[in-house]
mmCIF file of C-alpha atoms and ligand atoms in Angstrom:
data_model
loop_
_atom_site.group_PDB
_atom_site.id
_atom_site.type_symbol
_atom_site.label_atom_id
_atom_site.label_comp_id
_atom_site.label_asym_id
_atom_site.label_seq_id
_atom_site.Cartn_x
_atom_site.Cartn_y
_atom_site.Cartn_z
ATOM 1 C CA UNK A 406 0.896 19.059 -4.058
ATOM 2 C CA UNK A 407 1.294 20.721 -0.233
ATOM 3 C CA UNK A 408 4.318 22.057 1.134
ATOM 4 C CA UNK A 409 4.370 23.568 4.585
ATOM 5 C CA UNK A 410 5.953 27.271 5.256
ATOM 6 C CA UNK A 411 5.893 28.788 8.535
ATOM 7 C CA UNK A 412 2.547 27.227 9.211
ATOM 8 C CA UNK A 413 1.197 28.247 5.947
ATOM 9 C CA UNK A 414 -0.214 25.639 3.220
ATOM 10 C CA UNK A 415 1.606 26.553 0.018
ATOM 11 C CA UNK A 416 -0.327 24.895 -3.061
ATOM 12 C CA UNK A 417 2.467 24.171 -5.717
ATOM 13 C CA UNK A 418 1.254 23.480 -9.236
ATOM 14 C CA UNK A 419 2.764 20.199 -10.408
ATOM 15 C CA UNK A 420 2.389 18.412 -13.884
ATOM 16 C CA UNK A 421 2.071 15.229 -12.069
ATOM 17 C CA UNK A 422 -1.861 14.753 -11.432
ATOM 18 C CA UNK A 423 -1.484 13.745 -7.634
ATOM 19 C CA UNK A 424 -4.889 12.451 -5.921
ATOM 20 C CA UNK A 425 -6.127 14.875 -3.259
ATOM 21 C CA UNK A 426 -5.760 12.479 -0.549
ATOM 22 C CA UNK A 427 -2.069 13.104 -1.186
ATOM 23 C CA UNK A 428 -2.619 17.017 -0.166
ATOM 24 C CA UNK A 429 -3.370 16.220 3.295
ATOM 25 C CA UNK A 430 -1.476 17.678 5.550
ATOM 26 C CA UNK A 431 -1.042 16.797 9.423
ATOM 27 C CA UNK A 432 -0.703 17.621 12.621
ATOM 28 C CA UNK A 433 2.940 15.591 12.769
ATOM 29 C CA UNK A 434 4.260 18.026 10.305
ATOM 30 C CA UNK A 435 6.363 20.750 12.228
ATOM 31 C CA UNK A 436 5.382 24.141 12.341
ATOM 32 C CA UNK A 437 9.456 25.160 13.559
ATOM 33 C CA UNK A 438 11.428 25.608 10.812
ATOM 34 C CA UNK A 439 14.450 24.462 9.994
ATOM 35 C CA UNK A 440 14.190 21.009 11.392
ATOM 36 C CA UNK A 441 14.624 17.742 9.379
ATOM 37 C CA UNK A 442 11.309 16.222 8.262
ATOM 38 C CA UNK A 443 10.115 13.993 5.737
ATOM 39 C CA UNK A 444 8.506 16.180 2.765
ATOM 40 C CA UNK A 445 6.657 14.554 -0.366
ATOM 41 C CA UNK A 446 8.281 15.186 -3.181
ATOM 42 C CA UNK A 447 7.921 17.224 -6.312
ATOM 43 C CA UNK A 448 8.473 15.862 -9.908
ATOM 44 C CA UNK A 449 9.009 18.144 -13.043
ATOM 45 C CA UNK A 450 8.643 15.005 -15.177
ATOM 46 C CA UNK A 451 7.285 11.406 -15.251
ATOM 47 C CA UNK A 452 10.713 10.140 -15.845
ATOM 48 C CA UNK A 453 11.530 11.427 -12.268
ATOM 49 C CA UNK A 454 8.319 10.307 -10.567
ATOM 50 C CA UNK A 455 8.637 6.464 -12.434
ATOM 51 C CA UNK A 456 12.238 6.229 -11.047
ATOM 52 C CA UNK A 457 11.184 7.244 -7.504
ATOM 53 C CA UNK A 458 7.873 4.931 -7.360
ATOM 54 C CA UNK A 459 10.123 2.128 -8.527
ATOM 55 C CA UNK A 460 12.715 2.667 -5.716
ATOM 56 C CA UNK A 461 10.157 3.057 -3.698
ATOM 57 C CA UNK A 462 8.322 -0.281 -4.870
ATOM 58 C CA UNK A 463 11.370 -2.129 -4.226
ATOM 59 C CA UNK A 464 11.843 -0.780 -0.685
ATOM 60 C CA UNK A 465 8.347 -1.871 -0.251
ATOM 61 C CA UNK A 466 8.916 -5.634 -1.166
ATOM 62 C CA UNK A 467 12.530 -5.613 0.842
ATOM 63 C CA UNK A 468 10.276 -4.315 3.862
ATOM 64 C CA UNK A 469 8.184 -7.494 3.167
ATOM 65 C CA UNK A 470 10.609 -9.598 3.247
ATOM 66 C CA UNK A 471 12.523 -8.169 6.430
ATOM 67 C CA UNK A 472 9.008 -8.812 8.231
ATOM 68 C CA UNK A 473 8.706 -12.371 7.072
ATOM 69 C CA UNK A 474 5.662 -11.407 4.817
ATOM 70 C CA UNK A 475 6.758 -13.674 2.176
ATOM 71 C CA UNK A 476 5.080 -17.384 1.238
ATOM 72 C CA UNK A 477 6.915 -18.765 -1.958
ATOM 73 C CA UNK A 478 5.958 -17.194 -5.036
ATOM 74 C CA UNK A 479 3.295 -15.600 -3.658
ATOM 75 C CA UNK A 480 2.342 -11.841 -3.131
ATOM 76 C CA UNK A 481 2.298 -9.026 -5.332
ATOM 77 C CA UNK A 482 3.228 -5.091 -4.952
ATOM 78 C CA UNK A 483 2.289 -2.995 -7.181
ATOM 79 C CA UNK A 484 2.274 0.696 -8.506
ATOM 80 C CA UNK A 485 0.846 2.257 -11.628
ATOM 81 C CA UNK A 486 3.071 3.824 -14.192
ATOM 82 C CA UNK A 487 2.748 7.868 -13.599
ATOM 83 C CA UNK A 488 2.773 8.375 -17.931
ATOM 84 C CA UNK A 489 1.098 5.395 -18.928
ATOM 85 C CA UNK A 490 -1.908 4.608 -16.416
ATOM 86 C CA UNK A 491 -2.799 1.417 -18.189
ATOM 87 C CA UNK A 492 0.510 -0.078 -16.813
ATOM 88 C CA UNK A 493 1.851 -0.956 -13.630
ATOM 89 C CA UNK A 494 5.539 -1.906 -11.979
ATOM 90 C CA UNK A 495 5.354 -5.208 -9.848
ATOM 91 C CA UNK A 496 7.686 -7.717 -8.646
ATOM 92 C CA UNK A 497 9.107 -10.579 -10.995
ATOM 93 C CA UNK A 498 7.263 -14.016 -10.704
ATOM 94 C CA UNK A 499 9.429 -16.536 -8.312
ATOM 95 C CA UNK A 500 11.513 -14.066 -7.163
ATOM 96 C CA UNK A 501 12.064 -13.404 -3.365
ATOM 97 C CA UNK A 502 11.061 -10.140 -1.944
ATOM 98 C CA UNK A 503 14.446 -9.641 -0.643
ATOM 99 C CA UNK A 504 15.917 -10.492 -3.962
ATOM 100 C CA UNK A 505 13.514 -7.718 -5.565
ATOM 101 C CA UNK A 506 15.908 -4.618 -7.383
ATOM 102 C CA UNK A 507 14.964 -2.021 -9.568
ATOM 103 C CA UNK A 508 16.627 -4.351 -12.414
ATOM 104 C CA UNK A 509 14.079 -7.236 -12.325
ATOM 105 C CA UNK A 510 11.032 -5.016 -11.957
ATOM 106 C CA UNK A 511 8.465 -5.922 -14.815
ATOM 107 C CA UNK A 512 6.108 -3.248 -16.233
ATOM 108 C CA UNK A 513 2.520 -5.435 -17.133
ATOM 109 C CA UNK A 514 -0.479 -4.074 -18.798
ATOM 110 C CA UNK A 515 -4.157 -4.907 -17.912
ATOM 111 C CA UNK A 516 -4.429 -7.841 -20.109
ATOM 112 C CA UNK A 517 -1.288 -9.443 -18.419
ATOM 113 C CA UNK A 518 1.343 -8.775 -20.880
ATOM 114 C CA UNK A 519 4.917 -7.893 -19.846
ATOM 115 C CA UNK A 520 5.573 -4.930 -21.550
ATOM 116 C CA UNK A 521 9.007 -4.545 -20.060
ATOM 117 C CA UNK A 522 11.313 -6.866 -17.680
ATOM 118 C CA UNK A 523 12.699 -10.596 -18.324
ATOM 119 C CA UNK A 524 10.608 -12.100 -15.696
ATOM 120 C CA UNK A 525 7.343 -13.511 -15.949
ATOM 121 C CA UNK A 526 4.119 -12.129 -13.648
ATOM 122 C CA UNK A 527 2.261 -13.866 -11.510
ATOM 123 C CA UNK A 528 -1.335 -14.952 -12.827
ATOM 124 C CA UNK A 529 -3.161 -14.685 -9.918
ATOM 125 C CA UNK A 530 -1.356 -11.612 -9.130
ATOM 126 C CA UNK A 531 -1.951 -10.154 -12.456
ATOM 127 C CA UNK A 532 -5.769 -11.056 -12.213
ATOM 128 C CA UNK A 533 -6.270 -9.647 -8.993
ATOM 129 C CA UNK A 534 -4.131 -6.523 -9.457
ATOM 130 C CA UNK A 535 -4.886 -5.499 -12.992
ATOM 131 C CA UNK A 536 -8.618 -5.720 -11.721
ATOM 132 C CA UNK A 537 -8.211 -3.066 -9.074
ATOM 133 C CA UNK A 538 -6.019 -1.039 -11.102
ATOM 134 C CA UNK A 539 -8.257 -1.032 -14.176
ATOM 135 C CA UNK A 540 -11.414 -0.871 -12.005
ATOM 136 C CA UNK A 541 -10.635 2.199 -9.982
ATOM 137 C CA UNK A 542 -8.344 4.483 -11.787
ATOM 138 C CA UNK A 543 -7.593 6.562 -8.849
ATOM 139 C CA UNK A 544 -5.468 3.829 -7.130
ATOM 140 C CA UNK A 545 -1.869 4.242 -7.264
ATOM 141 C CA UNK A 546 -0.862 1.113 -5.639
ATOM 142 C CA UNK A 547 -1.829 -2.364 -4.587
ATOM 143 C CA UNK A 548 0.170 -4.766 -1.664
ATOM 144 C CA UNK A 549 -1.185 -8.735 -1.355
ATOM 145 C CA UNK A 550 0.741 -11.111 0.520
ATOM 146 C CA UNK A 551 0.077 -14.625 1.806
ATOM 147 C CA UNK A 552 0.673 -13.522 5.481
ATOM 148 C CA UNK A 553 0.129 -15.619 8.747
ATOM 149 C CA UNK A 554 -1.987 -13.574 10.604
ATOM 150 C CA UNK A 555 -3.997 -11.537 7.427
ATOM 151 C CA UNK A 556 -4.414 -15.152 6.071
ATOM 152 C CA UNK A 557 -5.592 -16.390 9.495
ATOM 153 C CA UNK A 558 -7.851 -13.775 10.395
ATOM 154 C CA UNK A 559 -9.566 -13.835 7.020
ATOM 155 C CA UNK A 560 -11.114 -17.086 7.803
ATOM 156 C CA UNK A 561 -13.059 -15.763 10.409
ATOM 157 C CA UNK A 562 -15.025 -13.677 7.538
ATOM 158 C CA UNK A 563 -15.273 -10.201 9.878
ATOM 159 C CA UNK A 564 -13.919 -6.948 10.304
ATOM 160 C CA UNK A 565 -10.963 -5.352 11.934
ATOM 161 C CA UNK A 566 -12.621 -3.901 15.140
ATOM 162 C CA UNK A 567 -11.355 -0.521 16.545
ATOM 163 C CA UNK A 568 -10.018 -2.383 19.850
ATOM 164 C CA UNK A 569 -6.819 0.027 19.433
ATOM 165 C CA UNK A 570 -5.721 3.490 17.960
ATOM 166 C CA UNK A 571 -3.766 1.463 15.497
ATOM 167 C CA UNK A 572 -6.985 -0.866 14.438
ATOM 168 C CA UNK A 573 -9.127 2.524 13.974
ATOM 169 C CA UNK A 574 -6.942 3.239 11.035
ATOM 170 C CA UNK A 575 -8.964 1.176 9.529
ATOM 171 C CA UNK A 576 -12.341 1.806 11.160
ATOM 172 C CA UNK A 577 -15.158 2.045 8.264
ATOM 173 C CA UNK A 578 -12.206 1.895 5.761
ATOM 174 C CA UNK A 579 -12.067 -1.719 4.319
ATOM 175 C CA UNK A 580 -14.159 -4.569 3.298
ATOM 176 C CA UNK A 581 -14.697 -8.117 3.795
ATOM 177 C CA UNK A 582 -14.888 -10.007 0.520
ATOM 178 C CA UNK A 583 -16.529 -13.355 0.562
ATOM 179 C CA UNK A 584 -17.081 -13.995 -3.033
ATOM 180 C CA UNK A 585 -14.810 -16.656 -4.408
ATOM 181 C CA UNK A 586 -13.579 -17.263 -0.562
ATOM 182 C CA UNK A 587 -10.834 -19.489 -0.629
ATOM 183 C CA UNK A 588 -10.786 -20.271 -4.365
ATOM 184 C CA UNK A 589 -7.530 -19.216 -6.133
ATOM 185 C CA UNK A 590 -7.963 -16.368 -8.122
ATOM 186 C CA UNK A 591 -6.424 -17.128 -11.765
ATOM 187 C CA UNK A 592 -9.082 -16.071 -13.935
ATOM 188 C CA UNK A 593 -10.155 -12.598 -14.915
ATOM 189 C CA UNK A 594 -13.831 -12.511 -13.853
ATOM 190 C CA UNK A 595 -12.260 -13.464 -10.252
ATOM 191 C CA UNK A 596 -10.544 -10.063 -10.192
ATOM 192 C CA UNK A 597 -13.088 -8.333 -10.989
ATOM 193 C CA UNK A 598 -15.418 -9.621 -8.712
ATOM 194 C CA UNK A 599 -12.917 -8.470 -6.034
ATOM 195 C CA UNK A 600 -12.773 -5.041 -7.780
ATOM 196 C CA UNK A 601 -15.716 -4.167 -7.815
ATOM 197 C CA UNK A 602 -16.543 -4.709 -4.154
ATOM 198 C CA UNK A 603 -13.725 -2.553 -2.815
ATOM 199 C CA UNK A 604 -15.485 1.129 -3.629
ATOM 200 C CA UNK A 605 -13.673 3.813 -1.808
ATOM 201 C CA UNK A 606 -12.102 1.507 0.602
ATOM 202 C CA UNK A 607 -8.222 1.028 1.224
ATOM 203 C CA UNK A 608 -8.228 -2.362 2.175
ATOM 204 C CA UNK A 609 -9.602 -5.995 1.613
ATOM 205 C CA UNK A 610 -9.924 -8.939 3.891
ATOM 206 C CA UNK A 611 -10.757 -11.692 1.422
ATOM 207 C CA UNK A 612 -12.366 -14.488 3.301
ATOM 208 C CA UNK A 613 -9.920 -17.960 3.598
ATOM 209 C CA UNK A 614 -7.353 -15.920 1.330
ATOM 210 C CA UNK A 615 -5.751 -12.923 2.836
ATOM 211 C CA UNK A 616 -5.420 -9.244 2.900
ATOM 212 C CA UNK A 617 -5.079 -6.617 0.527
ATOM 213 C CA UNK A 618 -4.282 -2.772 0.609
ATOM 214 C CA UNK A 619 -4.495 -0.085 -1.745
ATOM 215 C CA UNK A 620 -3.344 3.395 -2.003
ATOM 216 C CA UNK A 621 -4.438 6.384 -3.972
ATOM 217 C CA UNK A 622 -1.355 7.995 -2.695
ATOM 218 C CA UNK A 623 1.816 5.846 -3.001
ATOM 219 C CA UNK A 624 3.148 2.105 -2.692
ATOM 220 C CA UNK A 625 4.536 3.770 0.244
ATOM 221 C CA UNK A 626 1.002 4.117 1.697
ATOM 222 C CA UNK A 627 -0.130 0.806 0.304
ATOM 223 C CA UNK A 628 3.000 -0.884 2.028
ATOM 224 C CA UNK A 629 2.801 0.519 5.319
ATOM 225 C CA UNK A 630 -0.725 0.374 5.512
ATOM 226 C CA UNK A 631 -0.685 -3.482 4.498
ATOM 227 C CA UNK A 632 2.053 -4.212 7.766
ATOM 228 C CA UNK A 633 -0.354 -2.140 9.705
ATOM 229 C CA UNK A 634 -3.383 -4.220 8.737
ATOM 230 C CA UNK A 635 -1.330 -7.583 9.349
ATOM 231 C CA UNK A 636 -0.478 -6.377 12.916
ATOM 232 C CA UNK A 637 -4.159 -5.426 13.373
ATOM 233 C CA UNK A 638 -5.122 -8.682 12.581
ATOM 234 C CA UNK A 639 -2.457 -10.463 15.274
ATOM 235 C CA UNK A 640 -3.398 -8.184 17.896
ATOM 236 C CA UNK A 641 -7.624 -8.909 17.368
ATOM 237 C CA UNK A 642 -6.617 -12.878 17.201
ATOM 238 C CA UNK A 643 -4.405 -12.431 20.305
ATOM 239 C CA UNK A 644 -6.761 -10.307 22.168
ATOM 240 C CA UNK A 645 -9.530 -12.956 21.039
ATOM 241 C CA UNK A 646 -7.487 -15.817 22.107
ATOM 242 C CA UNK A 647 -7.445 -14.882 25.833
ATOM 243 C CA UNK A 648 -11.342 -15.657 26.071
ATOM 244 C CA UNK A 649 -11.891 -11.891 26.922
ATOM 245 C CA UNK A 650 -14.004 -9.443 25.560
ATOM 246 C CA UNK A 651 -11.809 -6.186 24.539
ATOM 247 C CA UNK A 652 -13.380 -2.810 25.186
ATOM 248 C CA UNK A 653 -14.024 -1.108 21.796
ATOM 249 C CA UNK A 654 -13.330 2.569 20.883
ATOM 250 C CA UNK A 655 -16.393 4.385 20.426
ATOM 251 C CA UNK A 656 -17.445 5.366 16.591
ATOM 252 C CA UNK A 657 -16.635 9.073 16.947
ATOM 253 C CA UNK A 658 -13.352 8.236 18.542
ATOM 254 C CA UNK A 659 -12.421 5.978 16.024
ATOM 255 C CA UNK A 660 -13.223 8.149 13.121
ATOM 256 C CA UNK A 661 -11.059 11.118 14.881
ATOM 257 C CA UNK A 662 -8.348 8.810 15.005
ATOM 258 C CA UNK A 663 -8.800 7.462 11.629
ATOM 259 C CA UNK A 664 -8.192 10.860 10.428
ATOM 260 C CA UNK A 665 -5.612 11.693 12.511
ATOM 261 C CA UNK A 666 -3.146 8.534 12.129
ATOM 262 C CA UNK A 667 -4.713 6.637 9.758
ATOM 263 C CA UNK A 668 -4.124 8.892 6.682
ATOM 264 C CA UNK A 669 -2.706 8.268 3.172
ATOM 265 C CA UNK A 670 -0.165 10.636 4.223
ATOM 266 C CA UNK A 671 0.562 9.369 7.582
ATOM 267 C CA UNK A 672 0.866 5.833 6.093
ATOM 268 C CA UNK A 673 3.662 7.449 3.336
ATOM 269 C CA UNK A 674 5.025 9.452 6.648
ATOM 270 C CA UNK A 675 5.399 5.864 8.377
ATOM 271 C CA UNK A 676 7.154 4.593 5.423
ATOM 272 C CA UNK A 677 9.948 6.751 5.172
ATOM 273 C CA UNK A 678 12.071 5.863 8.096
ATOM 274 C CA UNK A 679 11.886 2.465 6.530
ATOM 275 C CA UNK A 680 12.973 3.590 3.264
ATOM 276 C CA UNK A 681 15.957 5.272 4.652
ATOM 277 C CA UNK A 682 16.690 2.470 6.925
ATOM 278 C CA UNK A 683 16.387 -0.074 3.752
ATOM 279 C CA UNK A 684 18.184 2.437 1.431
ATOM 280 C CA UNK A 685 21.189 2.297 3.449
ATOM 281 C CA UNK A 686 21.254 -1.074 4.635
ATOM 282 C CA UNK A 687 20.578 -2.736 1.701
ATOM 283 C CA UNK A 688 22.207 -0.779 -1.231
ATOM 284 C CA UNK A 689 21.978 -3.212 -3.718
ATOM 285 C CA UNK A 690 18.184 -2.592 -4.153
ATOM 286 C CA UNK A 691 19.059 0.285 -6.512
ATOM 287 C CA UNK A 692 20.894 -2.456 -9.004
HETATM 288 ZN ZN1 ZN B 1876 -3.437 -14.754 -3.122
#
């Protein structure tokens, strides 16, 4: 993975396979030495990386709670196990996002069997998330919740338009899925249909259902881009509710913004102050 040292990018071999997107650097990384700035961690063992992924998965759940993205027992956040790629960690069924902690996470296989943990897995969550993880071995993390704006926006069956710099992050990088629109996905076939349409994109708007984000980098990036997509849905609905037609960002500028402020690395970076805030204000997430 890349570290920045006096402006020189240094490739450091790790035993952990990282996706190519995780090696992206950014203009946001300071060239000046000695300043505090989040660095992507390196791991020497799968155990270290598992601990990191679980802690950040819990923090992502807590952030979903903080933003009011819960809806009863709906909503699933998953992160692939670094050592056993056919297994993924997720939040337990019927536990509020605000009460997810390290000790109640569950480890689930692609057949929906809980192989570690005391709680059940949400059937609809398993169907969709397992299909995405199984069909796309490069995907590290998936987020989905039944949010107010994402779900409302999904009923339009349309894409996020490049109406703001933030929205440009999703330009040409999300799909609208109309398969099984509004039909709850509790059978494996439904998950496979959704997974087959995703291809290389980072987000799904599932018509009449809601939004999904995936990351080939980290649960941090998946979670941040989920909250960003929810905001984009809100903003687009807000603008169109005025009756005025927004001015769109042109294609070249949208792509430029996406490359600079919409990368996986930027998503990870956005999540770091959230992680710091949550771990200090809600230390029980480590229980
Ligand atoms: Zn759902």
